[in-house]
Short mmCIF file of C-alpha atoms and ligand atoms in Angstrom, two decimals:
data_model
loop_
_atom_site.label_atom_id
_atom_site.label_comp_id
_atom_site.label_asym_id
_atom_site.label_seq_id
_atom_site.Cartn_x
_atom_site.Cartn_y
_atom_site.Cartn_z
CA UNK D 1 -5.59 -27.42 -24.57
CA UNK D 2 -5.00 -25.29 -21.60
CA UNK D 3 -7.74 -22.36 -21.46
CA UNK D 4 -5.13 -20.71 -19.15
CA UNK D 5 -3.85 -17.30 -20.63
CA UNK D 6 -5.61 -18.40 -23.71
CA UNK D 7 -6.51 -15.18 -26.02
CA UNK D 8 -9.54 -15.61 -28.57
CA UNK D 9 -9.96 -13.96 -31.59
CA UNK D 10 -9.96 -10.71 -30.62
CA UNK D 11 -6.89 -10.62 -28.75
CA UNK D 12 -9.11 -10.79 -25.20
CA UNK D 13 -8.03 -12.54 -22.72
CA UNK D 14 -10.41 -15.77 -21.71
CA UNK D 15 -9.58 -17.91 -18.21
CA UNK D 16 -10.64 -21.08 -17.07
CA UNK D 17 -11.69 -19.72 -14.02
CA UNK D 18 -11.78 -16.34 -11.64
CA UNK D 19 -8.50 -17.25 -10.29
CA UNK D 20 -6.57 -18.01 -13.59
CA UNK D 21 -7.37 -13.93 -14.06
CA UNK D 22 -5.44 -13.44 -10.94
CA UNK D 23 -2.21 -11.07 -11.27
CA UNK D 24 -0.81 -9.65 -14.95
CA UNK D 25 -2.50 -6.19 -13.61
CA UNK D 26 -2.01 -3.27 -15.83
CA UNK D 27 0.08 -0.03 -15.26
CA UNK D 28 -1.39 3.09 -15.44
CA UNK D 29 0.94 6.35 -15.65
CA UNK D 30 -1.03 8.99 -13.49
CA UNK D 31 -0.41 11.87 -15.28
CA UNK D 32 -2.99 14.43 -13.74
CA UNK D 33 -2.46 13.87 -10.06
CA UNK D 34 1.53 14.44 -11.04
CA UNK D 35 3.12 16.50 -13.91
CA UNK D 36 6.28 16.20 -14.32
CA UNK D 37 9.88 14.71 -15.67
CA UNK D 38 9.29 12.04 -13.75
CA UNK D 39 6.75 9.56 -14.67
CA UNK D 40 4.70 7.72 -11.70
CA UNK D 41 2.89 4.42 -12.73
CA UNK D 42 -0.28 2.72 -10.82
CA UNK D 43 -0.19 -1.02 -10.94
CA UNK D 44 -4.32 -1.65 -10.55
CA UNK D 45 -4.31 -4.58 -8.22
CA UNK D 46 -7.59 -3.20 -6.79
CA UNK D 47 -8.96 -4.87 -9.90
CA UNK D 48 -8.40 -8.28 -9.37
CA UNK D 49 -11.62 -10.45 -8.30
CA UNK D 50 -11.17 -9.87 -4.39
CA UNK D 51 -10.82 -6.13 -5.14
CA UNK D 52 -7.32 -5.76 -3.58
CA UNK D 53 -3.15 -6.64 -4.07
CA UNK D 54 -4.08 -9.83 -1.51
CA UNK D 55 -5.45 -12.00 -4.18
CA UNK D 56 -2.12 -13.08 -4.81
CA UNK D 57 -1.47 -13.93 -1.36
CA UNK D 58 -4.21 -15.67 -1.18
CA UNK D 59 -4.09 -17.62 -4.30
CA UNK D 60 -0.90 -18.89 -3.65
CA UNK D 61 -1.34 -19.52 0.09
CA UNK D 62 -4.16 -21.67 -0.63
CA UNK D 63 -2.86 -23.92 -3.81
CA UNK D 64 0.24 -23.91 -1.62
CA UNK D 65 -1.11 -25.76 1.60
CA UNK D 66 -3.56 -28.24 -1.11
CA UNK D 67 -0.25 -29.42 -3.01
CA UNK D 68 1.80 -30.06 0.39
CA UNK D 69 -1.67 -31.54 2.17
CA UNK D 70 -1.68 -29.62 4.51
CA UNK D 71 -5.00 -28.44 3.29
CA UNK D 72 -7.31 -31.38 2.81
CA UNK D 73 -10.29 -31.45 -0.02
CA UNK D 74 -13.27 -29.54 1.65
CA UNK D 75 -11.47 -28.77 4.87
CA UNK D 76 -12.35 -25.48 6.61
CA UNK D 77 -10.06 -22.20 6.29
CA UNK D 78 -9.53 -19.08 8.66
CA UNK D 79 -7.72 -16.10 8.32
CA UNK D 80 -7.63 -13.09 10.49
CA UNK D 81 -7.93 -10.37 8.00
CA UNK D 82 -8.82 -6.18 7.58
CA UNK D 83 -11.06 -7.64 4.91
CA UNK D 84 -8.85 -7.61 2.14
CA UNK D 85 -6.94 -11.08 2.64
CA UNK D 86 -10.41 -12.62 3.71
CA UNK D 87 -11.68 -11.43 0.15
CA UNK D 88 -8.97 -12.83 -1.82
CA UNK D 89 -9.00 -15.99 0.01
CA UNK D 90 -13.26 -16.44 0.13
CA UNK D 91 -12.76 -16.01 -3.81
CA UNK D 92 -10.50 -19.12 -4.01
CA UNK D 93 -12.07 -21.22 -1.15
CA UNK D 94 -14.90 -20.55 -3.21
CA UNK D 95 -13.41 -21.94 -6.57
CA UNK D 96 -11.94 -24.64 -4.51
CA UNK D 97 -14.76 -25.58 -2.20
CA UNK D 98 -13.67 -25.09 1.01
CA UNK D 99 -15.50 -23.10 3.43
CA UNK D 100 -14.24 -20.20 4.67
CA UNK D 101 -14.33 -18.13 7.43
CA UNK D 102 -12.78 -15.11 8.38
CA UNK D 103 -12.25 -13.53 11.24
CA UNK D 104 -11.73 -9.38 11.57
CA UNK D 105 -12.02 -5.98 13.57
CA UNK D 106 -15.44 -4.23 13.87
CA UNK D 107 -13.09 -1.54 12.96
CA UNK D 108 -12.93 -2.51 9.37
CA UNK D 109 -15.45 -0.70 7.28
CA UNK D 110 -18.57 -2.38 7.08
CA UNK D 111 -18.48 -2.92 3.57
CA UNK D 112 -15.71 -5.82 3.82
CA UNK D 113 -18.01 -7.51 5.66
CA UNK D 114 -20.78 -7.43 3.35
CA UNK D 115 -18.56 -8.11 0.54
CA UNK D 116 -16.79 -11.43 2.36
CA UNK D 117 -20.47 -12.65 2.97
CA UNK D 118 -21.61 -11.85 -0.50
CA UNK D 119 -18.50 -14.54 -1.67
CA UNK D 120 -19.83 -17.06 1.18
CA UNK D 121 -17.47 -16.26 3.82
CA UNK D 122 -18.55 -16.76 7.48
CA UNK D 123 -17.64 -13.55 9.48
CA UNK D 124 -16.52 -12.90 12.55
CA UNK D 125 -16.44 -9.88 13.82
CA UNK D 126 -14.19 -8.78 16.87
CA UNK D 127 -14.58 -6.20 19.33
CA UNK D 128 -11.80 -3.49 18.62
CA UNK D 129 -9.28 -2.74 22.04
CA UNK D 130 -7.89 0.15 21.61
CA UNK D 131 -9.14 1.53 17.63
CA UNK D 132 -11.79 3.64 16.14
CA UNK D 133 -14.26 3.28 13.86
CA UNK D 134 -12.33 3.11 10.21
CA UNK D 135 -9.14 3.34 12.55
CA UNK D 136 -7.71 -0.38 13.42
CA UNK D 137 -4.68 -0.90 15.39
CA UNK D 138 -2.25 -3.51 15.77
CA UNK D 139 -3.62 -4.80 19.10
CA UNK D 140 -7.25 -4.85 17.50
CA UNK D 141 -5.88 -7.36 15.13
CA UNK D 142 -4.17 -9.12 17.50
CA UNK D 143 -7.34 -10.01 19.31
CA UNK D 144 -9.02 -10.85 15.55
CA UNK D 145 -5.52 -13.31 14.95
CA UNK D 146 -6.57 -14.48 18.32
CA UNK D 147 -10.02 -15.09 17.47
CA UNK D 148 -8.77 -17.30 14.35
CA UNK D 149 -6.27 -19.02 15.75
CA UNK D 150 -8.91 -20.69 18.83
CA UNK D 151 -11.15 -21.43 15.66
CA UNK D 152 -9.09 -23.14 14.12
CA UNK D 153 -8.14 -24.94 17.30
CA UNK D 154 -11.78 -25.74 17.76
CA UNK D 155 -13.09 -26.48 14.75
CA UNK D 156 -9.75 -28.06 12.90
CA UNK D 157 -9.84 -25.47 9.86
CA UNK D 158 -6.61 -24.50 8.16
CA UNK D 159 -5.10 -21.53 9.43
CA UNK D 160 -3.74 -19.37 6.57
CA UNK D 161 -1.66 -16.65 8.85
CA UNK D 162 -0.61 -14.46 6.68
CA UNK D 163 2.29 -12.27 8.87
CA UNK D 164 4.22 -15.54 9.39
CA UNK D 165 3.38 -17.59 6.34
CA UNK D 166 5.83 -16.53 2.98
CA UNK D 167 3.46 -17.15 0.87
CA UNK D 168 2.36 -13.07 -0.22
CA UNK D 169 6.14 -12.55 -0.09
CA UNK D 170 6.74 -14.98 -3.01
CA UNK D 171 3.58 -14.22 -5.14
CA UNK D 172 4.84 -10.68 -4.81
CA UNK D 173 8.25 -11.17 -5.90
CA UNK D 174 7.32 -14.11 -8.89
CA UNK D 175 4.52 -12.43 -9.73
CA UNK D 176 4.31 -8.17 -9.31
CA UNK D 177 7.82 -7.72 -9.22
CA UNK D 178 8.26 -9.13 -12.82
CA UNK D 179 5.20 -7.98 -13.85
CA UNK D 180 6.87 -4.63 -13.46
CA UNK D 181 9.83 -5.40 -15.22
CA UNK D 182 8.41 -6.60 -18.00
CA UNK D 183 5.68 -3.28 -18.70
CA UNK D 184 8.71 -1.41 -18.32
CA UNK D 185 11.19 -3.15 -20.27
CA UNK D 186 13.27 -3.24 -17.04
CA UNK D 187 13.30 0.62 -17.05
CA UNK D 188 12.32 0.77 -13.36
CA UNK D 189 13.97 3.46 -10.82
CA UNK D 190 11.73 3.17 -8.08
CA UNK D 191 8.87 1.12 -6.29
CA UNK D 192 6.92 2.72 -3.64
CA UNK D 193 4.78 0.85 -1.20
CA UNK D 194 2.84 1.20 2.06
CA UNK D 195 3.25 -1.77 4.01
CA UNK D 196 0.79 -4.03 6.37
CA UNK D 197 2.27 -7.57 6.85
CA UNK D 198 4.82 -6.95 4.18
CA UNK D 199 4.16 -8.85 1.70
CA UNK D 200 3.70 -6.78 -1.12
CA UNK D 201 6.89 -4.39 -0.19
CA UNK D 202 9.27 -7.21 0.46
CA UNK D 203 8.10 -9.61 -2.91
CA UNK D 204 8.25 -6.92 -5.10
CA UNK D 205 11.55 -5.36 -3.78
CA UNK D 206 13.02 -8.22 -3.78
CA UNK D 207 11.84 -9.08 -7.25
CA UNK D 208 12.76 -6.02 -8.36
CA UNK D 209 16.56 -5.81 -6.87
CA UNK D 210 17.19 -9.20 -8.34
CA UNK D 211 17.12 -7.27 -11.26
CA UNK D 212 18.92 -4.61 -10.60
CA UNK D 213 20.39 -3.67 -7.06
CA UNK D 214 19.91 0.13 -7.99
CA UNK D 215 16.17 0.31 -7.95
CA UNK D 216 15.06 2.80 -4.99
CA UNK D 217 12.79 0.94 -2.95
CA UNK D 218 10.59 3.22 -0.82
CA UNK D 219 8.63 2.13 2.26
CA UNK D 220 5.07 3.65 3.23
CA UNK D 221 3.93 4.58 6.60
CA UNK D 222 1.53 6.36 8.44
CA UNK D 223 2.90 9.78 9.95
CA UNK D 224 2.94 9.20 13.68
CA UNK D 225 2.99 5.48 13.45
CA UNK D 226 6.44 5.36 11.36
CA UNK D 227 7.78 1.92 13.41
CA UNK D 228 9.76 0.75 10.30
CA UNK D 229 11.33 4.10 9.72
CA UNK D 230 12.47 3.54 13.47
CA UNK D 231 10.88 6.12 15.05
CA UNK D 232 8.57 6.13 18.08
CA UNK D 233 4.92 5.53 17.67
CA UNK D 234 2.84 8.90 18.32
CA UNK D 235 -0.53 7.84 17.27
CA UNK D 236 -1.50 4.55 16.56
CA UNK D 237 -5.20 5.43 14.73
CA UNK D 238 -4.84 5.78 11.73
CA UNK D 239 -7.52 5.75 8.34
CA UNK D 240 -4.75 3.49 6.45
CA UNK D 241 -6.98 0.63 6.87
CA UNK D 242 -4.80 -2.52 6.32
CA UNK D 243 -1.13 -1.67 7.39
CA UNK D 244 0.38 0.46 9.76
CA UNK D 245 -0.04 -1.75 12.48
CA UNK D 246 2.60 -0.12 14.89
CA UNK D 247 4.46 -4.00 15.33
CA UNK D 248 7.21 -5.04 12.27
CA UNK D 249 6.03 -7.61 10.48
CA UNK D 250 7.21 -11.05 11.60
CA UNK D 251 8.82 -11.33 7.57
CA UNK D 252 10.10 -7.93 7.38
CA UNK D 253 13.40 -6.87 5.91
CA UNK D 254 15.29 -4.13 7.05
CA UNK D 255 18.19 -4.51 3.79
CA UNK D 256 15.27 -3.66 1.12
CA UNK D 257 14.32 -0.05 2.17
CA UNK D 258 16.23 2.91 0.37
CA UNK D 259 14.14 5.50 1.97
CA UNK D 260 10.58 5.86 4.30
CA UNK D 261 8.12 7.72 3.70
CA UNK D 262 4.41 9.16 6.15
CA UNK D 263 1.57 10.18 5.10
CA UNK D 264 -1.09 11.78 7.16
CA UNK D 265 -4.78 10.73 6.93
CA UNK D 266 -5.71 14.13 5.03
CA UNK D 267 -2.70 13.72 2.70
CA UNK D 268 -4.63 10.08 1.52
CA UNK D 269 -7.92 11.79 1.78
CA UNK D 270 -6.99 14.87 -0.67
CA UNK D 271 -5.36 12.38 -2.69
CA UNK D 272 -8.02 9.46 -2.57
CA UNK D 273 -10.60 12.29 -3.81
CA UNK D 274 -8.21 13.69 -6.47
CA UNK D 275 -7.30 9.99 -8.12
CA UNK D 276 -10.70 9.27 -8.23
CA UNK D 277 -11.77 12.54 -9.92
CA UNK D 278 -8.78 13.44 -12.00
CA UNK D 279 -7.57 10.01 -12.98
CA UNK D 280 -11.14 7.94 -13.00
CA UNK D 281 -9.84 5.80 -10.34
CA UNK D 282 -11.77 5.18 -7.11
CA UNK D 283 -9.32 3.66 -4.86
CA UNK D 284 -8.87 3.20 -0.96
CA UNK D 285 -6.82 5.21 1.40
CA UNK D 286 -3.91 3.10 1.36
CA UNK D 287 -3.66 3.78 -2.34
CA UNK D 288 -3.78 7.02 -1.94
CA UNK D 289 -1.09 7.08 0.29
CA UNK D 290 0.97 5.09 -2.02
CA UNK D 291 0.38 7.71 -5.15
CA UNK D 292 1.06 10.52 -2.52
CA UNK D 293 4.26 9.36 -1.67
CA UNK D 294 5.22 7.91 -4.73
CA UNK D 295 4.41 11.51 -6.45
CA UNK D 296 6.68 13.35 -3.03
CA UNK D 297 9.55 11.01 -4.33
CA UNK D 298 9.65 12.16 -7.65
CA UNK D 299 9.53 15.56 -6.45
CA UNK D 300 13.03 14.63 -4.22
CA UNK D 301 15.20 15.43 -6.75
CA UNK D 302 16.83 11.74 -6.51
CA UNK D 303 15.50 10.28 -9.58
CA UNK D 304 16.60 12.01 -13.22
CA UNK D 305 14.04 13.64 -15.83
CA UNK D 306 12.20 10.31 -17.82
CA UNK D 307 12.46 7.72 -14.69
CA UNK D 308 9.95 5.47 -13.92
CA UNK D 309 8.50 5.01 -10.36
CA UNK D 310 5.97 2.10 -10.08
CA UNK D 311 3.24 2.40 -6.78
CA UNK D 312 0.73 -0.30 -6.39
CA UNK D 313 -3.30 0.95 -5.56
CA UNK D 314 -3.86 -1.80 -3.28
CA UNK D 315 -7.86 -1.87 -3.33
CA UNK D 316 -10.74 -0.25 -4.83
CA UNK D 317 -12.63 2.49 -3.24
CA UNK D 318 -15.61 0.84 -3.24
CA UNK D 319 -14.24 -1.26 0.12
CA UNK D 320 -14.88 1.64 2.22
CA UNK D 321 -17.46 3.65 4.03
C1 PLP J 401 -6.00 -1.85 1.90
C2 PLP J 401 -4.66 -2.49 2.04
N1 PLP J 401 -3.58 -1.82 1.62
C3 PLP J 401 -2.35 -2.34 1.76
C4 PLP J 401 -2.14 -3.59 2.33
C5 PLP J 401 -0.73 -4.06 2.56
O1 PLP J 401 -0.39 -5.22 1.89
P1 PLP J 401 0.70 -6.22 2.46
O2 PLP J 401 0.02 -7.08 3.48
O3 PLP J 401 1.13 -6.97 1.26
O4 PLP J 401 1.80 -5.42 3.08
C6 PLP J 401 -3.25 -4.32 2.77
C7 PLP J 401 -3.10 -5.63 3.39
O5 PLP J 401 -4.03 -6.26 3.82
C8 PLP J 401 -4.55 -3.75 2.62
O6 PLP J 401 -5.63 -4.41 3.03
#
């Protein structure tokens, strides 16, 4: 028998393996960091093994490229990564034996680093061009996708490319999107999501308008760096580490966005500090951002007393400096 999903006798949950426990995240309605009529919901994807909503991605990027062959048995992977995609994919290199290694800004916090070498990941770090400290930009990971790509050129590994490959898109919209549905009982108004190569915004909008076209999708952005939204790029450091990258995503699309939304850097930090001490969850600053917009949306008036929005905390808090 299958171990998958399998439930013993207490009604726990028991896997075959680490990546068997990916996705099925729980909701969590936040209600200290928001009060009223309108109910706000964290799906904890920070709690997967990787630590972060790119599990998925990488999980299904992976057993993707094995089943078509264009992944052979023990063959090498890179990814260029702000640590998060290079955690989710060193956990299932690791389960599948391939070694990994991933390439990524020296302005990602150092404690990616530490955690992709913990899982067995080779790191490479890459000189930022133009970012700070905490503060990467889109030509910083440029020069890290650049450093990947001639690796894989040199040494023949499997490059995963995330912004191009669909791979997060689909997990997103199989996976979160009915996820969702199904916590709610289809009683979602709203999904609200900050958004680096797309993946998670696009899957689970998607997902979720499949189901029903009136479900306001809202996209997250850093203030001053609000491309999507089509405005003009003002700053492009910013402490949402992981999106924001001032470029659209090669798999964007423009027909899933209802609204846009920026957040500042001390909007996430007041709010990163607050989830973690008034809800019990330590999250990063992209979560944060998500929750604060997610909670300025149901404070819009749009959305009637008892609706549900869903926001997704991408990673845990213990990813940054
Ligand atoms: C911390 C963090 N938040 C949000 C995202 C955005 O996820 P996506 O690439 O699905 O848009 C990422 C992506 O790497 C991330 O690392």
């Amino acid at each position: 028998m299958s171990m998958k999903n399998m439930l013993n006798n207490g009604g726990l949950k028991i896997y075959a393996n680490a990546l068997d426990s990916i996705g099925n995240t729980p909701l969590i309605r936040l209600g200290r960091v928001h009060t009223g009529p309108v109910n706000v919901w964290a799906k904890m994807e920070c709690i997967q093994p990787g630590g972060s909503v790119k599990d998925r991605a990488a999980k299904m990027s992976i057993e993707t490229a094995l089943q078509t062959g264009k992944l052979q048995p023990g063959q090498s992977v890179v990814e260029m990564t702000s640590g998060n995609m290079g955690a989710g994919l060193a956990v299932v290199c690791g389960v599948y034996g391939h070694p990994f290694i991933a390439t990524m800004s020296e302005g990602n916090s150092p404690q990616r680093a530490v955690m992709l070498r913990g899982l067995g990941a080779e790191v490479v770090l890459v000189p930022q061009v133009n970012g700070l400290p905490g503060q990467v930009t889109g030509d910083d990971i440029e020069a890290a996708a650049q450093a990947a790509r001639r690796i894989a050129q040199e040494q023949g590994a499997y490059y995963v490319d995330q912004f191009h490959a669909p791979h997060g898109i689909i997990a997103h919209e199989q996976g979160t999107a009915q996820e969702i549905l199904t916590a709610l009982d289809g009683s979602v108004d709203a999904f609200v999501a900050i958004v680096g190569s797309g993946g998670t915004f696009v899957g689970v909008s998607r997902g979720l308008k499949k189901h029903n076209a009136a479900i306001r999708c809202v996209a997250v952005e850093p203030k001053d760096a609000e491309i999507l939204a089509g405005k003009q790029i003002k700053k492009k450091q910013h402490m949402l580490q992981g999106t924001g990258y001032g470029f659209i995503p090669p798999l964007w699309d423009p027909s899933l966005p209802d609204a846009f939304m920026a957040v500042s850097d001390e909007e996430a930090q007041v709010m990163r500090y607050r989830l973690a001490a008034e809800e019990g969850l330590y999250v990063g600053f992209s979560a944060a951002a998500n929750v604060v917009a997610a909670v300025k949306f149901a404070h819009s008036g749009v959305l009637h007393s008892g609706a549900n929005i869903v926001t997704i905390l991408c990673d845990t808090g213990l990813k940054y400096s």
